[in-house]
JSON list of C-alpha atoms in Angstrom, two decimals:
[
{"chain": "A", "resi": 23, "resn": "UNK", "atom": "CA", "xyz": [0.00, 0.00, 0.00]},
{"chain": "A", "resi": 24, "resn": "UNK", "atom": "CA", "xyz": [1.40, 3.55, -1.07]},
{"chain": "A", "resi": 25, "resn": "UNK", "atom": "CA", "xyz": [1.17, 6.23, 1.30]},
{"chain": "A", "resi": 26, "resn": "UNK", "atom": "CA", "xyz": [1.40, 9.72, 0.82]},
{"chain": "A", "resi": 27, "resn": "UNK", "atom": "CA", "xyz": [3.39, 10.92, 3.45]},
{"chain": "A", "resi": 28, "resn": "UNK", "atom": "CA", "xyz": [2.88, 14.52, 2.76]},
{"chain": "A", "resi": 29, "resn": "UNK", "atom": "CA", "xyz": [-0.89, 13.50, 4.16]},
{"chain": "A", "resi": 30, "resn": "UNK", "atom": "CA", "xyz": [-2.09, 12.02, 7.89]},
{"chain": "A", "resi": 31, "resn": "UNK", "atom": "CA", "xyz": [-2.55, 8.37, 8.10]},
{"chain": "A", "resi": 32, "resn": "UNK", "atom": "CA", "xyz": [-5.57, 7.46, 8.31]},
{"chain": "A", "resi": 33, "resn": "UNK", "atom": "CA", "xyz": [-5.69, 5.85, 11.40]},
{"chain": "A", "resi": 34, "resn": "UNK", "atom": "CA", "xyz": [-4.74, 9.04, 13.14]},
{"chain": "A", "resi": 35, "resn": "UNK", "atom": "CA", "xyz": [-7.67, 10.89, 11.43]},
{"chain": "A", "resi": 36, "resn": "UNK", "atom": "CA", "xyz": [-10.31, 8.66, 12.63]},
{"chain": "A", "resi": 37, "resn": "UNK", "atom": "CA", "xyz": [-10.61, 9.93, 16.57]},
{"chain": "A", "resi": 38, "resn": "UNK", "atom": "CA", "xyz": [-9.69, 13.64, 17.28]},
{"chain": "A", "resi": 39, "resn": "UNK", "atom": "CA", "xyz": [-7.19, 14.48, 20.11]},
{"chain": "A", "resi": 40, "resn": "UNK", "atom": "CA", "xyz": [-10.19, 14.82, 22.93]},
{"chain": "A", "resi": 41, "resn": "UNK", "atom": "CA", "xyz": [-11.27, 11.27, 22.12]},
{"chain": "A", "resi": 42, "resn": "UNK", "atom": "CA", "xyz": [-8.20, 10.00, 21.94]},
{"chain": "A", "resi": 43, "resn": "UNK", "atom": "CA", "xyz": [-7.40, 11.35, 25.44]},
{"chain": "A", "resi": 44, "resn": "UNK", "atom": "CA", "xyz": [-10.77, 9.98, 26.58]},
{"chain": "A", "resi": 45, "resn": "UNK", "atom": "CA", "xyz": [-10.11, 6.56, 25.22]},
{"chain": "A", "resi": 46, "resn": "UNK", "atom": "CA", "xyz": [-6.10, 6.91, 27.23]},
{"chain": "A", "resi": 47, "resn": "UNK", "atom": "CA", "xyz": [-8.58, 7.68, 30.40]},
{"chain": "A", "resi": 48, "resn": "UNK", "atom": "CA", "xyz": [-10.71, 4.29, 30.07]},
{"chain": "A", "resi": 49, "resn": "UNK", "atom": "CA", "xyz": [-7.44, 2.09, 29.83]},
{"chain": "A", "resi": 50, "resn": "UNK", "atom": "CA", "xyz": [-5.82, 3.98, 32.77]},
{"chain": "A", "resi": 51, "resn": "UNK", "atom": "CA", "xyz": [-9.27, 3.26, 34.71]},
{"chain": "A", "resi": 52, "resn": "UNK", "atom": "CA", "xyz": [-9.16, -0.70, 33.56]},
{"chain": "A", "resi": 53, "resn": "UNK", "atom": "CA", "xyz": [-5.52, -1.12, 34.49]},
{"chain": "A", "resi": 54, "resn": "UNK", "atom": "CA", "xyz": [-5.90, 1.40, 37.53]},
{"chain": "A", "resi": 55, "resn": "UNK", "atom": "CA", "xyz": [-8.28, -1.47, 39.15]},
{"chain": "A", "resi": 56, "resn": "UNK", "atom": "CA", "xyz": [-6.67, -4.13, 37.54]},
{"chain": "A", "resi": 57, "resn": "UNK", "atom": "CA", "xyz": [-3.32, -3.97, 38.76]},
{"chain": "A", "resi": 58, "resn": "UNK", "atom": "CA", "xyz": [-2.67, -0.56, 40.62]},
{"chain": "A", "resi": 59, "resn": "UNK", "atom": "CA", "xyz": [-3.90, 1.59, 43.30]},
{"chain": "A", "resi": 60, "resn": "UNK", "atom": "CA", "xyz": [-7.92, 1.00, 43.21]},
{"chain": "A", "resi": 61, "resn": "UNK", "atom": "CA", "xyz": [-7.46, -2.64, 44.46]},
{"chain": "A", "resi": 62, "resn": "UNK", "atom": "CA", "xyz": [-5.56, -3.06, 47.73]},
{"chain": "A", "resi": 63, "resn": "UNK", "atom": "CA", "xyz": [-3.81, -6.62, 46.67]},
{"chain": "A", "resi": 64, "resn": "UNK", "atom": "CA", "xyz": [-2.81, -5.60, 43.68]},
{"chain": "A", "resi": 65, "resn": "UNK", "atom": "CA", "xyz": [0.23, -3.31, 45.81]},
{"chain": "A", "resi": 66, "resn": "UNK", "atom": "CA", "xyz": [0.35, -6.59, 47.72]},
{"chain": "A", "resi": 67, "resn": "UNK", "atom": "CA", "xyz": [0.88, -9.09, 44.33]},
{"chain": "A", "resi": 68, "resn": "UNK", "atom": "CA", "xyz": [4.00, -6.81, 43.77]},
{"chain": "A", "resi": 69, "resn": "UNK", "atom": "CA", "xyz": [5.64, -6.98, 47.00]},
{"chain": "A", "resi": 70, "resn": "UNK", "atom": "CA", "xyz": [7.02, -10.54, 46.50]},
{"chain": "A", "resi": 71, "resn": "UNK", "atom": "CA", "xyz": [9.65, -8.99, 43.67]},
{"chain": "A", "resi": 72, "resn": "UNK", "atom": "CA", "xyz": [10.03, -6.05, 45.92]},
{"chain": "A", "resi": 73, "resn": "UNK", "atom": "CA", "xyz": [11.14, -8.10, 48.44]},
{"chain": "A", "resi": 74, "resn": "UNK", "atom": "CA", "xyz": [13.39, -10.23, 46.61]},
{"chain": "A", "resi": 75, "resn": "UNK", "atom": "CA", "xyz": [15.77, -6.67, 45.33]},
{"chain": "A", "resi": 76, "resn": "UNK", "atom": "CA", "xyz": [15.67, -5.61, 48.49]},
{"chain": "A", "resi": 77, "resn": "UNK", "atom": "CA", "xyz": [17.12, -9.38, 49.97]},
{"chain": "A", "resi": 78, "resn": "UNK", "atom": "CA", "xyz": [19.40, -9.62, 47.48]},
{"chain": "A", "resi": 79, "resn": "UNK", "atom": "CA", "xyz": [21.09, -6.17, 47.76]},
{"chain": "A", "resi": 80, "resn": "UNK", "atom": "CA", "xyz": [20.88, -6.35, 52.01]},
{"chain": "A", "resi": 81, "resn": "UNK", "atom": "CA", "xyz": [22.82, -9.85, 51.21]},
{"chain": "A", "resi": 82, "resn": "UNK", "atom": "CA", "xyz": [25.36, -8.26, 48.89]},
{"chain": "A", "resi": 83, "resn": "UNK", "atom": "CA", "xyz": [25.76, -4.71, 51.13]},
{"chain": "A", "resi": 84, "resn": "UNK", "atom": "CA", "xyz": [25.89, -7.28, 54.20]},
{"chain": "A", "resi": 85, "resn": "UNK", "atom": "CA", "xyz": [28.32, -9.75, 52.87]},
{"chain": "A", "resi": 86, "resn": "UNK", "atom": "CA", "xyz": [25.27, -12.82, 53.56]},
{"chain": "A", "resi": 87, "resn": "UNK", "atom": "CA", "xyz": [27.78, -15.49, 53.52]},
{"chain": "A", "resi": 88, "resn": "UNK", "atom": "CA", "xyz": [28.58, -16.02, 50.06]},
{"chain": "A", "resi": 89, "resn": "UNK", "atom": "CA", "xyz": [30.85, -14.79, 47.38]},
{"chain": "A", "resi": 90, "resn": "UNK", "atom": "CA", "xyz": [27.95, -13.61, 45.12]},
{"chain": "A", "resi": 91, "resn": "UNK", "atom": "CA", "xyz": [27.65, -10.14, 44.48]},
{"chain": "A", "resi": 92, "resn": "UNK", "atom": "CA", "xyz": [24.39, -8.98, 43.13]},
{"chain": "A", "resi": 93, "resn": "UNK", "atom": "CA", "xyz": [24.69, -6.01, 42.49]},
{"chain": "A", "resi": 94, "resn": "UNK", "atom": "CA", "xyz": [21.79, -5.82, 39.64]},
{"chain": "A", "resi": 95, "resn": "UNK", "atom": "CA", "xyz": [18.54, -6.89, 39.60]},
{"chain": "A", "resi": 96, "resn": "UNK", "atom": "CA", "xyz": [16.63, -6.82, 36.15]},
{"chain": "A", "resi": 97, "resn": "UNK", "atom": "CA", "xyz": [13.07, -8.14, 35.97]},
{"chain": "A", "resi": 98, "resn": "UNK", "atom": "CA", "xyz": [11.39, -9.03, 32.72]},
{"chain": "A", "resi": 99, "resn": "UNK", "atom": "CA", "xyz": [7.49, -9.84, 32.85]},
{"chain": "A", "resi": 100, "resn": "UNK", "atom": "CA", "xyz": [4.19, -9.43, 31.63]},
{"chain": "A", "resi": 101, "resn": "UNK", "atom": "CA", "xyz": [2.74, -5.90, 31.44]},
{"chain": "A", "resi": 102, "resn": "UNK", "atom": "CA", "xyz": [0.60, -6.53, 34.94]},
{"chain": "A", "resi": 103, "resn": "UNK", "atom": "CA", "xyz": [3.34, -7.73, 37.21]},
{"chain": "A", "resi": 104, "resn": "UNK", "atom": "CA", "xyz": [5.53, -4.65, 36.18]},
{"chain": "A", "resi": 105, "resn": "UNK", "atom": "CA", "xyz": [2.10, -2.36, 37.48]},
{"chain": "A", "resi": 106, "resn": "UNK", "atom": "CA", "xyz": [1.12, -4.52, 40.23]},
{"chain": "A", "resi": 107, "resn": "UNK", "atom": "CA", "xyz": [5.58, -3.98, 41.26]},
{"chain": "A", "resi": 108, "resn": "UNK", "atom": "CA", "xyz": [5.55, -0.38, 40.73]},
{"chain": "A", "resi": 109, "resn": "UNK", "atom": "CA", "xyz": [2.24, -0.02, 42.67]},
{"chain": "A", "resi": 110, "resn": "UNK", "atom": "CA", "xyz": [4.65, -1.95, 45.65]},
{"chain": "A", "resi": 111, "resn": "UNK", "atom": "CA", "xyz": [6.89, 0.91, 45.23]},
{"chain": "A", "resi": 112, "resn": "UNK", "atom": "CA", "xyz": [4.55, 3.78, 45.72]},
{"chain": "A", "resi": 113, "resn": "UNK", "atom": "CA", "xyz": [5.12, 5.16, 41.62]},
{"chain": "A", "resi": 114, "resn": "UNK", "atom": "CA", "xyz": [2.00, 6.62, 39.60]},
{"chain": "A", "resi": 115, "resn": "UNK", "atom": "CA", "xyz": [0.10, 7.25, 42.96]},
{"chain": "A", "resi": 116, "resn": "UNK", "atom": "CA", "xyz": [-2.59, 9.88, 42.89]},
{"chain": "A", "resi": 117, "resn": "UNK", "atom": "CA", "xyz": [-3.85, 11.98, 45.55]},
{"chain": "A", "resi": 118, "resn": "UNK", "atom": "CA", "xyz": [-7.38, 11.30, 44.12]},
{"chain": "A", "resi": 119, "resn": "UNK", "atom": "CA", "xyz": [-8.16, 8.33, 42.40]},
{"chain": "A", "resi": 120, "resn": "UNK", "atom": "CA", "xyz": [-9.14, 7.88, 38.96]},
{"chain": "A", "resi": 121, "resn": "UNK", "atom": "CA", "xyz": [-13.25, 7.70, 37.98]},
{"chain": "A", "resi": 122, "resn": "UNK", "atom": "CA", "xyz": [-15.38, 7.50, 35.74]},
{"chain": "A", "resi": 123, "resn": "UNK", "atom": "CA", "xyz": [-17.00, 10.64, 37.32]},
{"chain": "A", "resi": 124, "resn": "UNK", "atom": "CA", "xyz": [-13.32, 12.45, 37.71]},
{"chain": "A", "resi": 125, "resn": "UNK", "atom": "CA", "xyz": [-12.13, 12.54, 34.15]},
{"chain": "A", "resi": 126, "resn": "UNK", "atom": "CA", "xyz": [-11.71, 16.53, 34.12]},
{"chain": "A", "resi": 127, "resn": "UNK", "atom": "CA", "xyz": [-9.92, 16.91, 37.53]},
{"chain": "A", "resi": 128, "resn": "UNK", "atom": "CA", "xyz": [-7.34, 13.87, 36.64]},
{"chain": "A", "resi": 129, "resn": "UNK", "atom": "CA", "xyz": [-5.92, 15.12, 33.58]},
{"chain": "A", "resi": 130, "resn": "UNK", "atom": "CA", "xyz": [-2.17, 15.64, 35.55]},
{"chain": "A", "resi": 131, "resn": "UNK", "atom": "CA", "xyz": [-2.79, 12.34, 36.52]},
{"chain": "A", "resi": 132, "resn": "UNK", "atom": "CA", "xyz": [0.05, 10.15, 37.68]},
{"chain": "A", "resi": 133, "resn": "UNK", "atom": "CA", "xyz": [-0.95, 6.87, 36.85]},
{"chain": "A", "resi": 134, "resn": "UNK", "atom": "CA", "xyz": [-0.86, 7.08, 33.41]},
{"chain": "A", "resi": 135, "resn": "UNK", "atom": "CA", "xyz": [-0.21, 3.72, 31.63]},
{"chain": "A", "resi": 136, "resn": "UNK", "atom": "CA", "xyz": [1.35, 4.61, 28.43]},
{"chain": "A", "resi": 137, "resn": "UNK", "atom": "CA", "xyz": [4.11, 6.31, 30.63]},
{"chain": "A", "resi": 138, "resn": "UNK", "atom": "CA", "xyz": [4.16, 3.85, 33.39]},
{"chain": "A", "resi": 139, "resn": "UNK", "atom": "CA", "xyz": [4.20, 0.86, 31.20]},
{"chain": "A", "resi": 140, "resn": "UNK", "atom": "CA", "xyz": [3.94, 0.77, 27.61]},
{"chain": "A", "resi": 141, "resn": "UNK", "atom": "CA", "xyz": [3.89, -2.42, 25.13]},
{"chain": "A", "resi": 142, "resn": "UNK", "atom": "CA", "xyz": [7.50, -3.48, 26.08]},
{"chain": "A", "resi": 143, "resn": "UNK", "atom": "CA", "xyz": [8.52, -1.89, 29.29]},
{"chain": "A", "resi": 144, "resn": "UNK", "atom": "CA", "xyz": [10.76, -3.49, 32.16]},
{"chain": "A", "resi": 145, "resn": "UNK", "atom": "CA", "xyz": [12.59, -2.93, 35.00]},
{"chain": "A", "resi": 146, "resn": "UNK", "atom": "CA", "xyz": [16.30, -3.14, 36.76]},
{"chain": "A", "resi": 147, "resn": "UNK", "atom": "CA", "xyz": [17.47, -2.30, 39.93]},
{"chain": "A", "resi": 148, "resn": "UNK", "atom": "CA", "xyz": [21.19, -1.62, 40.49]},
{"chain": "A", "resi": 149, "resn": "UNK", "atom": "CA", "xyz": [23.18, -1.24, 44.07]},
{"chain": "A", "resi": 150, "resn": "UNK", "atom": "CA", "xyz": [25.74, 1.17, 43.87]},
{"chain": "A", "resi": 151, "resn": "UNK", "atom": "CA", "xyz": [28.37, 0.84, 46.36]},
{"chain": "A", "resi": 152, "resn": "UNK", "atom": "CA", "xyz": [31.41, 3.16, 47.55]},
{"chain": "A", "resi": 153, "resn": "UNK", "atom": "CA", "xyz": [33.34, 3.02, 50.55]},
{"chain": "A", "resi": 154, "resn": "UNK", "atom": "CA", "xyz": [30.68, 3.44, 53.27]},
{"chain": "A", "resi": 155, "resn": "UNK", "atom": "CA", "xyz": [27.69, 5.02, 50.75]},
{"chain": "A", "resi": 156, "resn": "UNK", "atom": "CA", "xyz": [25.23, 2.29, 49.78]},
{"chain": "A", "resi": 157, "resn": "UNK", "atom": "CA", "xyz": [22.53, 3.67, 47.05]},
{"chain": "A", "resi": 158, "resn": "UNK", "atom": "CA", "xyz": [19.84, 1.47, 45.07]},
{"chain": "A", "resi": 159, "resn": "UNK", "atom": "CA", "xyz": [18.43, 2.75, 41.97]},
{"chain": "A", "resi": 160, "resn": "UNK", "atom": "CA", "xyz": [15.80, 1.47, 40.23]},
{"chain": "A", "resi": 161, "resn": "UNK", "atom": "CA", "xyz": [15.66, 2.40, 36.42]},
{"chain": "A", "resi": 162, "resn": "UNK", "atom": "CA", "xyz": [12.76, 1.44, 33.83]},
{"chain": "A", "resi": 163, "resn": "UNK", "atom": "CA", "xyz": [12.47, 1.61, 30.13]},
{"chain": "A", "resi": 164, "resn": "UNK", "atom": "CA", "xyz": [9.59, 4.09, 30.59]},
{"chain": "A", "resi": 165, "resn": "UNK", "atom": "CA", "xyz": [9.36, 7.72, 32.32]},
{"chain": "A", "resi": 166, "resn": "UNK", "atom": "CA", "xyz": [7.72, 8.35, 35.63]},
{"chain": "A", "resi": 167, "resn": "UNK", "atom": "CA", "xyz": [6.08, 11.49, 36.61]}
]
């Protein structure tokens, strides 16, 4: 198929930019309850990989008997466990919560899923240590707010 380029595509023409937003709003809602904030187990599903960076980086800071150093942590994983982890961590939390009655007053929204985790998006956490300074920092493939 030929394409003028000079022209818009025509899947871009079909929904204007308010409808587009709108239909942004209704995945953030699905995947809000789904895996973030608006259900309470879903911050609970991601603690178990929380918990396992944190082990593994108190072993390596602590010394934890062994001669393994892990000093990076990189998760790969379906687009639900990376929400339900970065829920664990406290990222993409609102003050108010998403609605379907709120749409106007969330448009600065935080949890936002095409920032927060788009089609291919992961995760790694890296210890950094130097003489007596110990920082973790966790980096993603996407950008937080």
């Amino acid at each position: 198929m030929n394409r003028n380029l000079d022209q818009p595509s025509p899947w871009c023409i079909v929904f204007n930019k308010e409808q587009l937003k709108l239909l942004e709003y209704a995945e953030n809602l699905k995947y809000y309850y789904k895996a973030g904030y608006g259900n309470d187990i879903n911050r609970q599903i991601g603690c178990p990989p929380l918990k396992d960076v944190y082990e593994k980086f108190e072993r390596t800071v602590n010394g934890g008997g062994s001669n393994v150093q892990n000093k990076v942590t990189v998760f790969f994983t379906d687009s639900i466990t990376i929400q339900t982890f970065l829920s664990a961590m406290g990222i993409g939390k609102d003050n108010q919560p998403p609605t379907a009655d709120n749409y106007f007053q969330q448009q600065q929204r935080q949890w936002r899923t095409s920032t927060l985790d788009p089609f291919a998006s992961n995760v790694a956490a890296a210890l950094y240590v130097a003489a007596m300074n110990v920082s973790a920092l966790c980096f993603s493939s996407t950008r937080f707010q």
